[in-house]
Short mmCIF file of C-alpha atoms in Angstrom, two decimals:
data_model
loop_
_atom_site.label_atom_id
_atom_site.label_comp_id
_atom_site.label_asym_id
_atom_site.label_seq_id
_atom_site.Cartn_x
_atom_site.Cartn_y
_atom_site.Cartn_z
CA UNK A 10 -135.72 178.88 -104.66
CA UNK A 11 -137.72 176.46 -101.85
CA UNK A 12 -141.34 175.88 -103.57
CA UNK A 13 -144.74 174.61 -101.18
CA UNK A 14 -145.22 171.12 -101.21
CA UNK A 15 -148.47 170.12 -102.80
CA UNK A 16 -150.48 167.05 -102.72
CA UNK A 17 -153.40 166.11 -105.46
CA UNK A 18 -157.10 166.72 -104.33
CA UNK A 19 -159.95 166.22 -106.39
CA UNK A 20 -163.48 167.41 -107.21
CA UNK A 21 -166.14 166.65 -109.42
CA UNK A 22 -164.03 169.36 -112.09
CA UNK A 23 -160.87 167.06 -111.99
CA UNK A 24 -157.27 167.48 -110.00
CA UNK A 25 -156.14 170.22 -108.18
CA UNK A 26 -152.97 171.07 -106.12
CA UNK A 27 -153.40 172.24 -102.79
CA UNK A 28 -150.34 173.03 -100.30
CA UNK A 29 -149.18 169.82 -98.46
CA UNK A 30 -150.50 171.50 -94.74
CA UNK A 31 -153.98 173.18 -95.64
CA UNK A 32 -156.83 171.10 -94.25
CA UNK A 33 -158.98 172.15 -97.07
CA UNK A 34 -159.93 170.18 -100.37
CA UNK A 35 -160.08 171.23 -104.40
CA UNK A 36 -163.00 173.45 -104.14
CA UNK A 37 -161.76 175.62 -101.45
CA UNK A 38 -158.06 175.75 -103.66
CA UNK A 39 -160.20 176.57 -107.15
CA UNK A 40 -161.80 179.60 -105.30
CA UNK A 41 -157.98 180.62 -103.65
CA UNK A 42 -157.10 180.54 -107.51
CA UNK A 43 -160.23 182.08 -108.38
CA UNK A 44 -160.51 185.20 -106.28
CA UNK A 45 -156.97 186.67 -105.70
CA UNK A 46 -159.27 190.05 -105.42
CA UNK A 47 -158.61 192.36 -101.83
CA UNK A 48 -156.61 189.59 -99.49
CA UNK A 49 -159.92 189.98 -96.92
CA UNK A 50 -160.94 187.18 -95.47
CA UNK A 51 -164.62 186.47 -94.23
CA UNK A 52 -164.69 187.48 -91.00
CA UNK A 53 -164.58 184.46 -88.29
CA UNK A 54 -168.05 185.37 -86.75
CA UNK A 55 -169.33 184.23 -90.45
CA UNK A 56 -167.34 181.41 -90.25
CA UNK A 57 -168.33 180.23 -87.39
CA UNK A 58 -171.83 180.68 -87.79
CA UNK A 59 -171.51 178.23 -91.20
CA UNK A 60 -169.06 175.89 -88.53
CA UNK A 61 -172.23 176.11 -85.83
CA UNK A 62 -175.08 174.90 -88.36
CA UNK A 63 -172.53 171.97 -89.42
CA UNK A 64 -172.38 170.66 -85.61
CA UNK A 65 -175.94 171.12 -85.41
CA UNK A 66 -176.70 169.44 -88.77
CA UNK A 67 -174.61 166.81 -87.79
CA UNK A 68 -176.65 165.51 -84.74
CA UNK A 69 -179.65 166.08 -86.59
CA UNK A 70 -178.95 164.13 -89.63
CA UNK A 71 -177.69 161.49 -87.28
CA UNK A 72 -181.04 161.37 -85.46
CA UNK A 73 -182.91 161.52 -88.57
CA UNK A 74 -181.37 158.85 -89.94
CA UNK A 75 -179.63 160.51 -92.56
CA UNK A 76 -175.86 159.95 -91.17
CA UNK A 77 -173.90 157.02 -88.89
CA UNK A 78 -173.73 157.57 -86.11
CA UNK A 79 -169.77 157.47 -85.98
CA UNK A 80 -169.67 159.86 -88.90
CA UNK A 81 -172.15 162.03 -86.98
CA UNK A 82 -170.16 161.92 -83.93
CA UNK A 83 -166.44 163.02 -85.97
CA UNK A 84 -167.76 166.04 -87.42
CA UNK A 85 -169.50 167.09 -84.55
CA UNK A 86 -165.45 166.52 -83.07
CA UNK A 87 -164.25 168.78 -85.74
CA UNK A 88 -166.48 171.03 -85.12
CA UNK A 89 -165.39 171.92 -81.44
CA UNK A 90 -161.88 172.13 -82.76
CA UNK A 91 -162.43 174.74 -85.12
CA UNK A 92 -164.93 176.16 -83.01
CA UNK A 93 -162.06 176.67 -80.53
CA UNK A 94 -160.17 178.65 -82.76
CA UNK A 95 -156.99 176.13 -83.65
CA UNK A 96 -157.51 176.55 -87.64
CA UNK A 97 -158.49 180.42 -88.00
CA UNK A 98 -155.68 180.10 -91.12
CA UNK A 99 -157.53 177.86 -92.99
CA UNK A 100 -160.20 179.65 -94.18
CA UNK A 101 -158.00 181.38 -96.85
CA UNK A 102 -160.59 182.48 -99.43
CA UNK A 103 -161.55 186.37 -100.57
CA UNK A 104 -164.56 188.13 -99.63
CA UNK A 105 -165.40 189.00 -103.38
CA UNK A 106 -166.15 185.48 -104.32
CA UNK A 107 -169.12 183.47 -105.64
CA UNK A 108 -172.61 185.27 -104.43
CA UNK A 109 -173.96 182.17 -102.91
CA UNK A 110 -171.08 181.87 -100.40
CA UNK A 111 -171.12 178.45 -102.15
CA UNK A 112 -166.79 178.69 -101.96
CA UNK A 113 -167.08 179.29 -98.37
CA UNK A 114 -169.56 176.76 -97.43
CA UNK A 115 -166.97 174.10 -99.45
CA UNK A 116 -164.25 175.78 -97.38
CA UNK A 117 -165.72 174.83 -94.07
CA UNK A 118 -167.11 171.60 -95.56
CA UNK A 119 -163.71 170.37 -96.40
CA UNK A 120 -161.71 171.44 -93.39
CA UNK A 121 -164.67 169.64 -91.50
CA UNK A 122 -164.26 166.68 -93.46
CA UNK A 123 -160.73 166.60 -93.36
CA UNK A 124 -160.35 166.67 -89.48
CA UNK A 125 -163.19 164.58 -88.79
CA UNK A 126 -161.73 161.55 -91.28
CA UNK A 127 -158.97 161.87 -89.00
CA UNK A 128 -160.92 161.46 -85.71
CA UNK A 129 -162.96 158.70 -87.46
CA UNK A 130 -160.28 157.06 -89.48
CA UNK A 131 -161.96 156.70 -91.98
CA UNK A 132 -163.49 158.95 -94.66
CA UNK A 133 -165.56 161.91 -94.31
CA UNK A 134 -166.85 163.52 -97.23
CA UNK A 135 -167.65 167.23 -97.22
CA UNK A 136 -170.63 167.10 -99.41
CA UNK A 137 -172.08 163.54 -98.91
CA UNK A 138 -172.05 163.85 -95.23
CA UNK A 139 -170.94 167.20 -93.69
CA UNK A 140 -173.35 169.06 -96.28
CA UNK A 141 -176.03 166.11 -95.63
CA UNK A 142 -179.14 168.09 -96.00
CA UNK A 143 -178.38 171.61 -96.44
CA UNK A 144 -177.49 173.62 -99.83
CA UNK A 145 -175.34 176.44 -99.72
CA UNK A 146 -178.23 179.11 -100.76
CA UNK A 147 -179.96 177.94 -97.43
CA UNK A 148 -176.51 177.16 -95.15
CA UNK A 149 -174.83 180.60 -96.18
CA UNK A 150 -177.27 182.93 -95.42
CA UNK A 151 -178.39 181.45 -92.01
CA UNK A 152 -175.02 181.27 -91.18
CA UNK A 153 -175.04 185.30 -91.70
CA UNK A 154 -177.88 185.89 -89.40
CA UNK A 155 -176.55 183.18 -86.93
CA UNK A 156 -173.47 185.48 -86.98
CA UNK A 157 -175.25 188.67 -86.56
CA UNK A 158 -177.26 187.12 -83.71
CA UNK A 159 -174.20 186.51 -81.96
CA UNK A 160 -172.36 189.51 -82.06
CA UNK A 161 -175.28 191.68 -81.54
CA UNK A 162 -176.26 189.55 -78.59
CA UNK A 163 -172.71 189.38 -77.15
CA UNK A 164 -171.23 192.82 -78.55
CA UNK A 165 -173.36 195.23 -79.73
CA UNK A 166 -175.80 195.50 -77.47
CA UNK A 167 -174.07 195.15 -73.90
CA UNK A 168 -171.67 197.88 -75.22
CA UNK A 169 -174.50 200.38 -76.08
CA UNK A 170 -175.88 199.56 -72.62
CA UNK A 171 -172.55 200.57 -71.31
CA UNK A 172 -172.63 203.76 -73.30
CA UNK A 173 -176.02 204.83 -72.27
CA UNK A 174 -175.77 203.96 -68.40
CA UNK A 175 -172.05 205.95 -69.10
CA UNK A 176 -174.28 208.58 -70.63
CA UNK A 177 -176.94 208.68 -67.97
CA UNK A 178 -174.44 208.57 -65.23
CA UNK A 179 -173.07 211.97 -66.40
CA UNK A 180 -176.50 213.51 -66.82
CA UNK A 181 -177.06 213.00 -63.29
CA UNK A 182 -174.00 214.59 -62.26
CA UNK A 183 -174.08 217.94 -64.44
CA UNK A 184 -178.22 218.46 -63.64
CA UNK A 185 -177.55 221.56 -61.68
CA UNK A 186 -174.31 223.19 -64.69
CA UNK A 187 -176.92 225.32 -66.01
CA UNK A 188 -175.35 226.84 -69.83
CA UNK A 189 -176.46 228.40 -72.62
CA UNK A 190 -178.72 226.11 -75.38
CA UNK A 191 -177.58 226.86 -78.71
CA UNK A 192 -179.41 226.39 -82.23
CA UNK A 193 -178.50 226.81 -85.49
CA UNK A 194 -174.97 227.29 -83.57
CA UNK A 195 -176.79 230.66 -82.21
CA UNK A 196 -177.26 231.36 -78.19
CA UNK A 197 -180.41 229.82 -77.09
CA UNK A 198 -182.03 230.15 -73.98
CA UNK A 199 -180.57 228.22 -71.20
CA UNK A 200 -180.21 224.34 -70.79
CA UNK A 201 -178.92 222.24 -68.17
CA UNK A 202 -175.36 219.98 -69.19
CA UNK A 203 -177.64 217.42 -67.69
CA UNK A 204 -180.73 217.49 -69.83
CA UNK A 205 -177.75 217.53 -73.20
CA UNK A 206 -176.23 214.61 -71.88
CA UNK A 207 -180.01 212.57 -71.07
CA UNK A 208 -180.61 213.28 -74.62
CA UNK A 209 -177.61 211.75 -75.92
CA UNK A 210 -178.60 208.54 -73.61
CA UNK A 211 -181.88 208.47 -74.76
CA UNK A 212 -180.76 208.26 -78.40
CA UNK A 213 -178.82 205.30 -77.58
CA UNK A 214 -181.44 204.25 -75.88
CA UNK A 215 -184.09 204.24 -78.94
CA UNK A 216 -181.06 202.88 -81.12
CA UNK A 217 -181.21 199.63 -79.20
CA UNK A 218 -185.23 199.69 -79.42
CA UNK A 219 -184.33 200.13 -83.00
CA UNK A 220 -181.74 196.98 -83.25
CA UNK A 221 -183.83 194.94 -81.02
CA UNK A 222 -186.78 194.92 -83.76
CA UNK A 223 -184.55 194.48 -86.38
CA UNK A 224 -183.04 191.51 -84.69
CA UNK A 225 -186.13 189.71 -84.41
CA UNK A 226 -186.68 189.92 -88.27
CA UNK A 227 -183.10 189.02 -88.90
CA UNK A 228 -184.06 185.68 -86.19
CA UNK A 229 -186.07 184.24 -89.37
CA UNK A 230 -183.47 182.27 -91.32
CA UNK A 231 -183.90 180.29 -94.67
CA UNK A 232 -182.30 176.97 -93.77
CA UNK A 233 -184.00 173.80 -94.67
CA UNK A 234 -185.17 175.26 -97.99
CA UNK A 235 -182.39 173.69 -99.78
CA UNK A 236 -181.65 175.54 -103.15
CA UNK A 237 -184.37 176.86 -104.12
CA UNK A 238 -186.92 177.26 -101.27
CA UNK A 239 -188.33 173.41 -101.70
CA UNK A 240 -186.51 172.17 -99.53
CA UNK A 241 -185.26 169.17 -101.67
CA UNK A 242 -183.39 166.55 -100.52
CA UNK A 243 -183.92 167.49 -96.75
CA UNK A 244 -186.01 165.50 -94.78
CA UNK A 245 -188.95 166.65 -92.55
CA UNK A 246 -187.59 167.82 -89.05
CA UNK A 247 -184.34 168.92 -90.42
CA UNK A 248 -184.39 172.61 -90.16
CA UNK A 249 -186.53 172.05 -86.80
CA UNK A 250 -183.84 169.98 -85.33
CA UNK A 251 -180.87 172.31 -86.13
CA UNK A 252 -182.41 175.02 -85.09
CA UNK A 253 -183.08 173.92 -81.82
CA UNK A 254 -180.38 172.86 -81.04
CA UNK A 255 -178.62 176.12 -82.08
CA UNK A 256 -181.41 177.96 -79.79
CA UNK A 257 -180.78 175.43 -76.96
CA UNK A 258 -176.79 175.79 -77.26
CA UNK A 259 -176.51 179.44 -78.10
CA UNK A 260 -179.52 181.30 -76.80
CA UNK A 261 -180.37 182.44 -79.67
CA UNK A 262 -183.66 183.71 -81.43
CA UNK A 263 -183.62 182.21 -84.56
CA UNK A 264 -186.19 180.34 -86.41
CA UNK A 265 -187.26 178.95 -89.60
CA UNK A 266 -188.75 180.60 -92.10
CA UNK A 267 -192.50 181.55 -93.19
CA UNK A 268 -191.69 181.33 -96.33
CA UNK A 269 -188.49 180.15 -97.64
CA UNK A 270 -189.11 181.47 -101.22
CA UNK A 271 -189.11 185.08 -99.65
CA UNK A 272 -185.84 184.25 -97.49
CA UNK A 273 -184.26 182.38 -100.37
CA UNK A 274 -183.97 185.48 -102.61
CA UNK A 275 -184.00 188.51 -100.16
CA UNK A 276 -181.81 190.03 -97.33
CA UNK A 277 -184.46 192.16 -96.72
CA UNK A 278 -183.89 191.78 -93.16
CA UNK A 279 -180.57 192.35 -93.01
CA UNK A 280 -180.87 195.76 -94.74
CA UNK A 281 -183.33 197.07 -92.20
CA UNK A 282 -180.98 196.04 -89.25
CA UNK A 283 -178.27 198.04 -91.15
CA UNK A 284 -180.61 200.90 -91.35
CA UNK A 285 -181.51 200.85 -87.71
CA UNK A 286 -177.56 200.62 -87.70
CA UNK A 287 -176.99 203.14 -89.62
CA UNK A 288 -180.14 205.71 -87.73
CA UNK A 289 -177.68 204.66 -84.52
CA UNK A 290 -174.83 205.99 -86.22
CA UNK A 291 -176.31 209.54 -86.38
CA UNK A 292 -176.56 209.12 -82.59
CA UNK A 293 -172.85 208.55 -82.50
CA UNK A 294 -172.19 211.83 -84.90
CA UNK A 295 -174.24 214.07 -82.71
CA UNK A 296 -172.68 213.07 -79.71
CA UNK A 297 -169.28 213.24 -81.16
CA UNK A 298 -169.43 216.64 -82.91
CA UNK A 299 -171.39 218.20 -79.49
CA UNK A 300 -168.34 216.91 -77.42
CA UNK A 301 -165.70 218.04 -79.42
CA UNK A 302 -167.17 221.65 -79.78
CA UNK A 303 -168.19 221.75 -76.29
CA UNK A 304 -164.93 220.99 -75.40
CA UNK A 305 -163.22 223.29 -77.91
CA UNK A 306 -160.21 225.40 -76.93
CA UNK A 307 -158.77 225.44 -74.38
CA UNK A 308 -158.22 229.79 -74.95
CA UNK A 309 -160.47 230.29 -78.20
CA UNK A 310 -163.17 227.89 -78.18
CA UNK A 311 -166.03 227.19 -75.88
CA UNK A 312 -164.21 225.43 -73.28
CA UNK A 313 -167.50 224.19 -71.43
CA UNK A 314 -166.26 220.69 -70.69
CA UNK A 315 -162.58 219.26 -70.67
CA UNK A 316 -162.37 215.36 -72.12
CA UNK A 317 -159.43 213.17 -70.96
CA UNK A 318 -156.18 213.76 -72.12
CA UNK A 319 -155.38 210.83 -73.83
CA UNK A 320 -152.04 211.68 -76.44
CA UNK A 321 -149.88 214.57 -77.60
CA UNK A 322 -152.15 215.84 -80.24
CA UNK A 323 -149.82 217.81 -82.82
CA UNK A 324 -146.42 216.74 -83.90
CA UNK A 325 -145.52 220.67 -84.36
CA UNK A 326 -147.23 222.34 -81.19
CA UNK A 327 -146.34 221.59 -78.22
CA UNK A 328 -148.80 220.80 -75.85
CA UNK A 329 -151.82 220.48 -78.05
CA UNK A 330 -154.21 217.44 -76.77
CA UNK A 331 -157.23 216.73 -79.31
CA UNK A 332 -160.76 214.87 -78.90
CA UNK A 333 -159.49 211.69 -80.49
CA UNK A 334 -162.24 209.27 -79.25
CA UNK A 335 -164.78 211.22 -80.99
CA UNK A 336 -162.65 211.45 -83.95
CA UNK A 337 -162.66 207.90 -84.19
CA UNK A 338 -166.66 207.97 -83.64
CA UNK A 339 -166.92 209.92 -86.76
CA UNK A 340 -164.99 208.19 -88.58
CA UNK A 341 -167.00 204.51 -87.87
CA UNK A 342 -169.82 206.62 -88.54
CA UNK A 343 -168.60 207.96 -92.01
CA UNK A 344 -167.63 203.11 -92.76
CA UNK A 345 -171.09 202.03 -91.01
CA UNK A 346 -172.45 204.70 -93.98
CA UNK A 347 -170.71 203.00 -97.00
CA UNK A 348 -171.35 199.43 -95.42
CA UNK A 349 -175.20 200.49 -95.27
CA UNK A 350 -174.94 201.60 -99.06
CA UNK A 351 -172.91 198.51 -99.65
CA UNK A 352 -176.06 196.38 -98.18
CA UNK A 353 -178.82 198.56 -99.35
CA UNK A 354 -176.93 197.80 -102.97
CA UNK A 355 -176.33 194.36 -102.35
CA UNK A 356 -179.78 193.40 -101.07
CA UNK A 357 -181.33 194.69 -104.17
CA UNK A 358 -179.40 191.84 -105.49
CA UNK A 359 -181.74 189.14 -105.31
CA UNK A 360 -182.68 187.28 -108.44
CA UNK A 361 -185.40 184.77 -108.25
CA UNK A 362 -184.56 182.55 -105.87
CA UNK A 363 -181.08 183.92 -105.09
CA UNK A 364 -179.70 186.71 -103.27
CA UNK A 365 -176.13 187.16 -105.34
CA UNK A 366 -174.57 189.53 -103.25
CA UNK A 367 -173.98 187.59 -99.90
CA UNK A 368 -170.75 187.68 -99.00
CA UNK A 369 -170.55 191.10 -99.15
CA UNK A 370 -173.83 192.04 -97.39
CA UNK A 371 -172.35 189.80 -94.40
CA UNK A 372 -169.28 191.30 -94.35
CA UNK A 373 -170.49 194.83 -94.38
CA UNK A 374 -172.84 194.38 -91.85
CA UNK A 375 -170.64 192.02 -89.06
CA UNK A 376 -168.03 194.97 -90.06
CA UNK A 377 -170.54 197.73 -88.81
CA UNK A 378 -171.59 196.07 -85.73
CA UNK A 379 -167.82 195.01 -84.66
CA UNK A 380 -167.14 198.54 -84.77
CA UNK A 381 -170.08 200.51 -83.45
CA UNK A 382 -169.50 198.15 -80.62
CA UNK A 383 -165.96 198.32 -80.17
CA UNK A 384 -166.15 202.24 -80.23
CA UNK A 385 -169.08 202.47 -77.91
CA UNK A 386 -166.94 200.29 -75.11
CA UNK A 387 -163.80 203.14 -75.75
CA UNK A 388 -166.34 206.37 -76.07
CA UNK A 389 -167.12 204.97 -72.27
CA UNK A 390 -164.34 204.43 -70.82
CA UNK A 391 -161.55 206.65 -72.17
CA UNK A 392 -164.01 209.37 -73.18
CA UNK A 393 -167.41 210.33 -71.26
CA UNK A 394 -166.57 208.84 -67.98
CA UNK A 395 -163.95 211.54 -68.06
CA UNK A 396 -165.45 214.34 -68.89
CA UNK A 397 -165.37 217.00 -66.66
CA UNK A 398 -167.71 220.42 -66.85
CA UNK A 399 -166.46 223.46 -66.05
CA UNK A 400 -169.15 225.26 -64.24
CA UNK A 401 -168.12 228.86 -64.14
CA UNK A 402 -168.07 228.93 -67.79
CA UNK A 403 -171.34 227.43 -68.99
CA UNK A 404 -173.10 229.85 -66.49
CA UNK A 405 -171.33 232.83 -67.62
CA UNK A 406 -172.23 231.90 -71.43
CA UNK A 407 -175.69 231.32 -69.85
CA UNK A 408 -176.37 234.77 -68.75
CA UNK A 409 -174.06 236.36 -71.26
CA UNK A 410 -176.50 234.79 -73.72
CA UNK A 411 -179.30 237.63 -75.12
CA UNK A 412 -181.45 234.37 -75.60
CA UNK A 413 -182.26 234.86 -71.81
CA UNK A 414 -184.31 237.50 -72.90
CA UNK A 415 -186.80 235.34 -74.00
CA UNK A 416 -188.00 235.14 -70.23
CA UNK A 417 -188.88 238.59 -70.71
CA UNK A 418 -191.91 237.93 -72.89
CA UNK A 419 -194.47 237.50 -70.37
CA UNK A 420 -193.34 240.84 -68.48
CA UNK A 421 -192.85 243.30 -71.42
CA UNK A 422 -194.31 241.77 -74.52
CA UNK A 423 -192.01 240.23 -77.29
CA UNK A 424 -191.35 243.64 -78.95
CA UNK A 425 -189.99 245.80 -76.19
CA UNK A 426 -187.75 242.15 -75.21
CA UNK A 427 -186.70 242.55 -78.69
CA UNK A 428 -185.68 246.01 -78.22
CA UNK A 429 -183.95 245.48 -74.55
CA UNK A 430 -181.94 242.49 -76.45
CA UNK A 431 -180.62 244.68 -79.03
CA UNK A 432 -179.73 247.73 -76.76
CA UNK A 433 -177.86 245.16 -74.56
CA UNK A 434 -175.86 244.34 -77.60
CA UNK A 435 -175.05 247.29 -78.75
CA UNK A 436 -174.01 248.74 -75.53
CA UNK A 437 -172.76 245.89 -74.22
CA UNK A 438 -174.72 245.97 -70.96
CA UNK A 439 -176.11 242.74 -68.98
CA UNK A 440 -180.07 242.63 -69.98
CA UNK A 441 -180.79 243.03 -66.54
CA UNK A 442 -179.53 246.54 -66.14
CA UNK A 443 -181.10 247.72 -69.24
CA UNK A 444 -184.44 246.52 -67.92
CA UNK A 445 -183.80 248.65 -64.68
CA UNK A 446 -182.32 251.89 -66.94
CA UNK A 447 -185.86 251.80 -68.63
CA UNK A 448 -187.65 250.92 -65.44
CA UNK A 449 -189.31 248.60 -67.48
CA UNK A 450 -189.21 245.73 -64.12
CA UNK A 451 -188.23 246.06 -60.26
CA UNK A 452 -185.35 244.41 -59.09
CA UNK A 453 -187.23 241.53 -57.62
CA UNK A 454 -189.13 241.12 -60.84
CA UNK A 455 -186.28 240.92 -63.04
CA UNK A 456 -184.21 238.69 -60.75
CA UNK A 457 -187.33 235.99 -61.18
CA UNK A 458 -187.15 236.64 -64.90
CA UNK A 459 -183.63 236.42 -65.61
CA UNK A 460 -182.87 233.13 -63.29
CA UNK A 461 -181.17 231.02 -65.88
CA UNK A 462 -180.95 227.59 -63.79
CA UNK A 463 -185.64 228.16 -63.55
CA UNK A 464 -185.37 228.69 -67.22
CA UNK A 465 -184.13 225.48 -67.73
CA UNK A 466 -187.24 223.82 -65.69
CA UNK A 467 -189.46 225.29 -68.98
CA UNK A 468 -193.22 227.08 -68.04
CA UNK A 469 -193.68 230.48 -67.38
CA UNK A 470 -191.44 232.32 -64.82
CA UNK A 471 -193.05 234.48 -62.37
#
């Protein structure tokens, strides 16, 4: 049986094998050994984020003085090659590791190192020179926000744009399908398909207010604080200099820290963008559920809209099609839930000057924006641009509804409403001719009265 070839690395702990091809060193191998836990990786927007402050830190060490300039200039090289995406692979290590994200910083450090000693010829070390001024208790957790800055910047929030201009676009063109309002899953007095569907946009809409806020706070990162918060053995400028130039290359709000004691030891910011995350995600249920029983059926539900028929939707019944997209919504709902407990949990994990529960708070939350995004961009286009309304049937549930009789009011006084409502049901009649059996309105008085579509406009009808 064919065994890896290995080659010797070493670390301050001693000698370690590591596989013959992997650009990493003897740190990144002990964690590999250490945390054969779930087979997840860190997700490559964390990666990258850690990969981004080490091209930055790079330039800035170099200017401060801290760094040759050749050795400056190679891992800035390496850098843009991983940043390209050539060595996804070697970034092998578990998401249930050390708290710090100290085995992941190494990681990077050492694949870093490793190219750039080949650009250079000559060696690069990962902590003497890629790690020049940073700690990983300052590095990891800026690298989280850097990587929530991104992909809310260049996911989340241009698909939620999408879903409410989708959203808004189909409130405009059902303003005049006047239906029945339900509550408490009860007939209500009469709404527009419209005025549902603006309220669905809006709550997008105040879910991006939401994010937006929460983004700012999560702009604040701890780097240049070192281990602690003292920012020991980094010089003056440092965290200045990186973070410009992150700001300058990515357009990016981020920015150093008040106080680095406070962003050494909490995630507090990151738990409040998961809640405004997670208030979004209630959003996505209501829309969901309202689609799927609005479009319930197509014989023996209420049948006021029709979604796109996207795939056979029983393996038994012939031509059954289901509301899959909103399926799927629910069901990101019910992960972006757990990852919020997940965070909430982890971010009470901060001891002293150490949050120990990293990792795992930036994996839940990257996880929970990826795919609130992701299922925003398919709600829009396979879903809601779809939809179609059938207009017979919401106005015939509109007047069929006794709600309607809540126009009455005004005219007869909420008891003998109450009693017209009842006889209606019981005989089933229409309201209107049981108002005209009891000569309790002219015809002209009840046809102002009854008009569903001015219902919907709100005020008094007369």
């Amino acid at each position: 049986m064919m065994t890896e070839e290995m080659r010797i690395e070493h670390d301050s702990m001693g000698e370690v094998e590591v596989p013959a091809a992997a650009l990493w060193g003897a740190q990144t191998q002990r964690a590999v050994n250490n945390f054969p836990i779930s087979g997840q990786r860190l997700p490559m927007s964390l990666i990258r984020g850690l990969v981004w402050i080490k091209w930055a830190a790079a330039s800035t060490n170099v200017e401060l003085g801290i760094l040759d300039f050749s050795i400056g200039e190679a891992i800035v090289k390496a850098c843009q090659e991983v940043l390209e995406g050539d060595h996804d692979d070697q970034f092998p290590i578990d998401i249930y590791q050390t708290g710090s994200g100290t085995s992941s910083n190494m990681n990077v450090n050492e694949v870093i190192a490793h190219l750039a000693s080949v650009h250079l010829g000559a060696p690069v070390l990962p902590n003497d020179h890629v790690n020049a001024s940073q700690s990983s208790n300052d590095v990891f957790p800026t690298a989280m926000h850097l990587g929530i800055l991104l992909e809310l910047s260049g996911s989340l929030l241009p698909s939620l744009q999408r879903l409410a201009d989708g959203l808004e676009a189909k409130a405009s063109e059902f303003s005049e399908v006047v239906k029945s309002g339900r509550t408490h899953l009860m007939d209500a007095t009469p709404i527009t398909l419209g005025q549902e569907f603006s309220g669905y946009a809006a709550a997008v809409r105040k879910g991006i207010g939401r994010i937006e806020i929460a983004r700012d706070d999560v702009g604040e990162v701890p780097l240049g604080g070192t281990a602690v918060g003292t920012g020991l053995n980094a010089p003056p400028g440092f965290a200045a200099g990186v973070l410009a130039r992150l700001q300058d290359r990515l357009g990016v709000p981020i920015r150093e820290a008040n106080n680095h004691f406070e962003a050494h030891g909490a995630r507090d910011a990151v738990v409040f963008l998961s809640g405004a995350l997670k208030t979004l995600a209630m959003a996505y249920y209501k829309l969901a559920n309202d689609l799927r029983w609005m479009s319930s059926g197509p014989r023996c539900g209420l049948g006021e809209i029709h979604l796109p028929d996207l795939q056979p939707g029983s393996s038994i019944m012939p031509g059954k099609v289901n509301p899959v997209v909103p399926e799927a919504m629910g069901q990101v709902v019910a992960r972006v839930i757990g990852n919020d407990a997940t965070i909430a949990f982890g971010g009470s994990a901060g001891n002293f000057e150490l949050n120990v529960m990293q990792p795992i708070i930036g994996v839940a939350v990257l996880d929970s924006i990826h795919i609130m995004s992701t299922i925003a961009d398919s709600m829009v286009s396979k879903c809601i641009l779809g939809i179609e309304a059938d207009v017979e049937r919401c106005r015939m549930y509109a007047l069929s509804s006794p709600s309607i009789g809540t126009s009455l009011n005004p005219y007869i006084g909420y008891e003998q409403a109450a009693k017209v409502i009842k006889e209606a049901l019981a005989s089933d009649k229409d309201l209107r001719t049981v108002v005209l059996e009891k000569g309790l309105l002219s015809e002209a008085e009840v046809d102002v009265a009854l008009d569903v579509m001015a219902m919907t406009k709100g005020g008094i009808i007369r």
